XYZ file of N, CA and C in Angstrom:
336
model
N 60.056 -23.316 -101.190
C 60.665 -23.714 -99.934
C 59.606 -23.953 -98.867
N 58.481 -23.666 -98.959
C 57.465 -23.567 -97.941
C 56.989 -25.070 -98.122
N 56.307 -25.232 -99.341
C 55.647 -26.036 -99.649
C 56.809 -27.239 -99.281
N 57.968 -27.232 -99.463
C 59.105 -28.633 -99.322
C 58.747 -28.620 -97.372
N 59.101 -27.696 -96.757
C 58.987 -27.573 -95.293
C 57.505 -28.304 -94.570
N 56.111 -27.957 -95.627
C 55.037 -28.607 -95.066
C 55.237 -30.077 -95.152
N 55.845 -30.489 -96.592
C 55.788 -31.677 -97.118
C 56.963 -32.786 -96.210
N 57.735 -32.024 -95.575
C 58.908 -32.151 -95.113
C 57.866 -32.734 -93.341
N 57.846 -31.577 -92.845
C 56.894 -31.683 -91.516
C 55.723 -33.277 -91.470
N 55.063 -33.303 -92.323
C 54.039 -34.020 -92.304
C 54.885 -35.599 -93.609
N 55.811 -35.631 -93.808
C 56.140 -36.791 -94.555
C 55.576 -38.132 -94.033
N 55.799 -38.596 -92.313
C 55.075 -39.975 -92.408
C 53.636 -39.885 -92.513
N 52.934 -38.738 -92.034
C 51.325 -38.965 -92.497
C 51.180 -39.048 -93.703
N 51.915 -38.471 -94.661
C 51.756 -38.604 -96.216
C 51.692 -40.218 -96.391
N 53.370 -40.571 -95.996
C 53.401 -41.599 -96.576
C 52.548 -42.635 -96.108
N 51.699 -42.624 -94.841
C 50.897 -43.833 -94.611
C 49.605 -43.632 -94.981
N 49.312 -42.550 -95.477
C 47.814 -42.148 -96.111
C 47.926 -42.739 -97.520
N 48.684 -42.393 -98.346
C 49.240 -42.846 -99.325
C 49.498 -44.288 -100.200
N 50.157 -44.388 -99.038
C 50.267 -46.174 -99.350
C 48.955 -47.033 -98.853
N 48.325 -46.749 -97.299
C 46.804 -47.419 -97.166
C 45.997 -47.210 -98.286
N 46.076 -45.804 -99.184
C 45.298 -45.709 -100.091
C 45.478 -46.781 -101.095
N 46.839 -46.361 -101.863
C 47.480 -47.559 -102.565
C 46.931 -48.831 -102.457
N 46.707 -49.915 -101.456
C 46.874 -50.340 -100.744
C 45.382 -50.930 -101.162
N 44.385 -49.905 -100.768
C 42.496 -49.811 -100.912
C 42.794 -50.063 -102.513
N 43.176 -49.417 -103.239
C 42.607 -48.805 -104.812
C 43.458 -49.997 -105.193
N 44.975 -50.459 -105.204
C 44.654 -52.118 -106.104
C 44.319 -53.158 -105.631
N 43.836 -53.318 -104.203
C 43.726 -54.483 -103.564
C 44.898 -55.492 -103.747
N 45.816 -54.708 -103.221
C 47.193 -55.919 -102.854
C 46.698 -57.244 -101.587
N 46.918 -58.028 -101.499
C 46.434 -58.896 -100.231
C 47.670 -58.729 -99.324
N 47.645 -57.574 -98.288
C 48.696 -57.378 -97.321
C 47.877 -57.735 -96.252
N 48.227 -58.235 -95.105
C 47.903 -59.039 -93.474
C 47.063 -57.440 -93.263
N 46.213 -57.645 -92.688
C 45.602 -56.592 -92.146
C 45.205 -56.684 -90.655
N 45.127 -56.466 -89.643
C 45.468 -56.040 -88.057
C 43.467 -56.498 -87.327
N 42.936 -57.824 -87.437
C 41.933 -57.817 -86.819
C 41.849 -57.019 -85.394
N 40.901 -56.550 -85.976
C 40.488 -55.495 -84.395
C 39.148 -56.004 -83.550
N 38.980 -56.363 -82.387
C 37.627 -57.198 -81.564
C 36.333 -56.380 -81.803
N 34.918 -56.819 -81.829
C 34.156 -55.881 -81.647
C 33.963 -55.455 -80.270
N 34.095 -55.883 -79.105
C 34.136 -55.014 -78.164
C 35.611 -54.699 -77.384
N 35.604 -53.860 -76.459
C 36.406 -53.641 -75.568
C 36.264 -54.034 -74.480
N 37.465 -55.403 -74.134
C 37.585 -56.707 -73.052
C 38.482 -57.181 -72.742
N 38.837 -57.484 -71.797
C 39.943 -58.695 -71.729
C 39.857 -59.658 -72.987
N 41.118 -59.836 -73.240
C 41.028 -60.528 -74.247
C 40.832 -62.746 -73.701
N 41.324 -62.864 -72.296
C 41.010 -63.969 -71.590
C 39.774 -63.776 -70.992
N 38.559 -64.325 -70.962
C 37.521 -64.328 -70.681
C 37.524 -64.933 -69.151
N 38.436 -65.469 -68.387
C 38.472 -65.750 -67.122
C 38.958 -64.642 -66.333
N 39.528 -63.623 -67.023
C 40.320 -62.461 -66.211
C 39.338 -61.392 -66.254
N 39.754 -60.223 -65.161
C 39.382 -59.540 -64.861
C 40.224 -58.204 -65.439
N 39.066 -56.870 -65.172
C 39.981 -56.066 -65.212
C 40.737 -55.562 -64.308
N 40.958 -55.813 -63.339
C 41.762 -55.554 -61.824
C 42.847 -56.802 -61.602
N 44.220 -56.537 -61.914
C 44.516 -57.969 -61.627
C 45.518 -57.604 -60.535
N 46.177 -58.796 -59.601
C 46.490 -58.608 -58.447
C 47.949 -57.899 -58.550
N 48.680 -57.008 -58.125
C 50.050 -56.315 -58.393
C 51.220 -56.742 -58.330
N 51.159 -58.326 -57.312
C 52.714 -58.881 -57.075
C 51.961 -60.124 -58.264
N 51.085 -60.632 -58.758
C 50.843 -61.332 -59.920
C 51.220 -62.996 -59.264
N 50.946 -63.713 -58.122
C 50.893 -64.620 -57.825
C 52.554 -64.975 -57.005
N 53.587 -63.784 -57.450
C 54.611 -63.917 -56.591
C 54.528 -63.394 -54.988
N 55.499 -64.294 -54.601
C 55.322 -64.080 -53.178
C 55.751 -61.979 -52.437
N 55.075 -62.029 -51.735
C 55.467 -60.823 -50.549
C 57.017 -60.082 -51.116
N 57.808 -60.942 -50.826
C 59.232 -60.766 -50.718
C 60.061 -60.340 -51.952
N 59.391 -60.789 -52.998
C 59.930 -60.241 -54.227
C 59.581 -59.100 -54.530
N 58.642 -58.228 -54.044
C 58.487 -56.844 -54.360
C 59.506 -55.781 -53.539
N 60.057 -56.605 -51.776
C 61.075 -55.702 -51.018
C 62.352 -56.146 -51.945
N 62.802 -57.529 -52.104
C 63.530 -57.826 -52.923
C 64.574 -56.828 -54.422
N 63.287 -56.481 -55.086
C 62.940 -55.792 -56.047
C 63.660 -54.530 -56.006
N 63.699 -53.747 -55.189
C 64.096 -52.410 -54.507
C 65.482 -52.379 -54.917
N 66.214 -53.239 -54.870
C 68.026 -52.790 -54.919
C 67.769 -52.974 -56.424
N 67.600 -53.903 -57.225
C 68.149 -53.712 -58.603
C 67.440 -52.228 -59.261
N 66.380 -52.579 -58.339
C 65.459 -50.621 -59.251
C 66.150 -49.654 -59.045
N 66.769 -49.549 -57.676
C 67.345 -48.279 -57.388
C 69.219 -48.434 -58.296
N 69.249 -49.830 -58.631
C 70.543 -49.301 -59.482
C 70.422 -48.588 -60.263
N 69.374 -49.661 -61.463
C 68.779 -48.984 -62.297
C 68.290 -47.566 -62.585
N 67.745 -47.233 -61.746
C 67.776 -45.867 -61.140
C 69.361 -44.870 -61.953
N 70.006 -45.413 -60.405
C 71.181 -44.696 -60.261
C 72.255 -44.578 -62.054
N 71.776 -46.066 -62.371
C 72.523 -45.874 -63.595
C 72.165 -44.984 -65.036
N 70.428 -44.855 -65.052
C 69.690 -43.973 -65.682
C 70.084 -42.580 -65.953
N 70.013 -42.163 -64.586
C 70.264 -40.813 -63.968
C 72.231 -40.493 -64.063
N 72.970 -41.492 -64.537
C 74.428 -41.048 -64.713
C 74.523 -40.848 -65.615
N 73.950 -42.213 -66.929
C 74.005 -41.986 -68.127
C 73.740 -40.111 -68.872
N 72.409 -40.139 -68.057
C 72.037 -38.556 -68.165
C 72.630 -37.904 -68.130
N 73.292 -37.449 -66.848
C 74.584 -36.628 -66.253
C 75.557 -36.146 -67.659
N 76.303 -38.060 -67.609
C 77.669 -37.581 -68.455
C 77.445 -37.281 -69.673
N 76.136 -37.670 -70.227
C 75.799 -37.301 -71.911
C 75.926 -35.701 -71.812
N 74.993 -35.197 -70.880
C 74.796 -33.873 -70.251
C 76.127 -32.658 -70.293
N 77.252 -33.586 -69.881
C 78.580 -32.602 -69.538
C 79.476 -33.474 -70.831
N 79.305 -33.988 -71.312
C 80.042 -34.104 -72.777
C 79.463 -33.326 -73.613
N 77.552 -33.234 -73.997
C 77.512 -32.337 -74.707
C 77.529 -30.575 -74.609
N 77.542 -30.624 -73.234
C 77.433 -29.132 -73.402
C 78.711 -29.114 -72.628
N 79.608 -28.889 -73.108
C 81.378 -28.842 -73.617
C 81.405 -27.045 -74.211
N 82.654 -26.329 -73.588
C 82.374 -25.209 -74.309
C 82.686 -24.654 -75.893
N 83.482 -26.008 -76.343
C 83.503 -25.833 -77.764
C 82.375 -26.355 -78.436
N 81.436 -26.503 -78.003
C 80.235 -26.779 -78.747
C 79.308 -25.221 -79.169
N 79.511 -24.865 -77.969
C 79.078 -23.206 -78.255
C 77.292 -23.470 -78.147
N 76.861 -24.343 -77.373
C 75.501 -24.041 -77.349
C 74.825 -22.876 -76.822
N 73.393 -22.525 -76.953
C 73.196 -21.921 -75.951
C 71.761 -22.163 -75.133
N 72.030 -21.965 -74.036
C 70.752 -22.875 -72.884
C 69.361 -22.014 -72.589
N 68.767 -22.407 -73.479
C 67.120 -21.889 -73.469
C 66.422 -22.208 -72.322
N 64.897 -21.678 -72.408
C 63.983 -22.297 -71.196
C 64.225 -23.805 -71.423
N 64.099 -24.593 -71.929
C 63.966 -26.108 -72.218
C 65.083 -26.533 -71.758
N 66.112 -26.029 -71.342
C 67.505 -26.599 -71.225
C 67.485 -27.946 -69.916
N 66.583 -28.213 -69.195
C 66.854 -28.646 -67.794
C 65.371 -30.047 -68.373
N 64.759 -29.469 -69.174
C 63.620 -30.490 -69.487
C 64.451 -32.222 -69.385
N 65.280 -32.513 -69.702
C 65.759 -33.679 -70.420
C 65.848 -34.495 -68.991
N 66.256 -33.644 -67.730
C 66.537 -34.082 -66.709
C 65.330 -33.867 -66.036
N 63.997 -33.097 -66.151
C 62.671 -33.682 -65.780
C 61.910 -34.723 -65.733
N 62.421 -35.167 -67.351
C 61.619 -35.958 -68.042
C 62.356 -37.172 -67.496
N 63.749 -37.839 -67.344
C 64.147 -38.514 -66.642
C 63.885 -38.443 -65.234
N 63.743 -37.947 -64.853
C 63.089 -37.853 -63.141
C 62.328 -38.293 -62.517
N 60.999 -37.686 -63.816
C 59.459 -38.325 -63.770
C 59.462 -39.864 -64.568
N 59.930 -40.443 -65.069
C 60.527 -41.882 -65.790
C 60.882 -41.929 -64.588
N 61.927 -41.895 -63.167
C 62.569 -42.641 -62.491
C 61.159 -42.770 -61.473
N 60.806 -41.680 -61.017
C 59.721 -42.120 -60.302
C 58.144 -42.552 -60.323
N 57.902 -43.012 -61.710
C 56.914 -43.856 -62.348
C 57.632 -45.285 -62.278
């Protein structure tokens, strides 16, 4: 049972060690992922700083504000009612330190 639980825990590293090996040892011809030799913009006219409204005008960033904050608002409900459907008292959970995390982690997502 131990050994199924490690094998269990670590299954996708298995399986992608495994199969890349596979993979090396018969030489299948699968697409393989070119990687650059340096680290760059990949457009040689760009920079690494690029401007934040991206050539749109002023106004589309105040603009911007009402659909975010729906978005927002609709994020943060979805949360809510998942929240009070699942913890229903015939579910019989019970609320650990972690219990409030779900609504952190949405929080810090709303204000990023």
């Amino acid at each position: 049972a131990i050994v199924r639980n490690y094998i269990s825990d670590f299954a996708v590293v298995i399986a992608i060690v495994s199969m890349t090996g596979l993979d090396i040892l018969v030489g299948v011809d699968t697409p393989k992922l070119m990687v650059p030799d340096k680290f760059a913009p990949t457009l040689p006219t760009r920079d690494w700083l690029i401007h934040p409204l991206g050539g749109n005008p002023l106004w589309t960033a105040f603009a911007a504000v009402v659909p975010a904050l729906l978005g927002s608002i609709l994020i943060f409900m979805d949360q809510q009612i998942t929240a009070v459907i699942v913890n229903r008292k015939e579910h019989k959970l019970l609320k650990g330190g972690g219990y409030h995390l779900d609504l952190l982690i949405v929080a810090i997502c709303i204000i990023l």
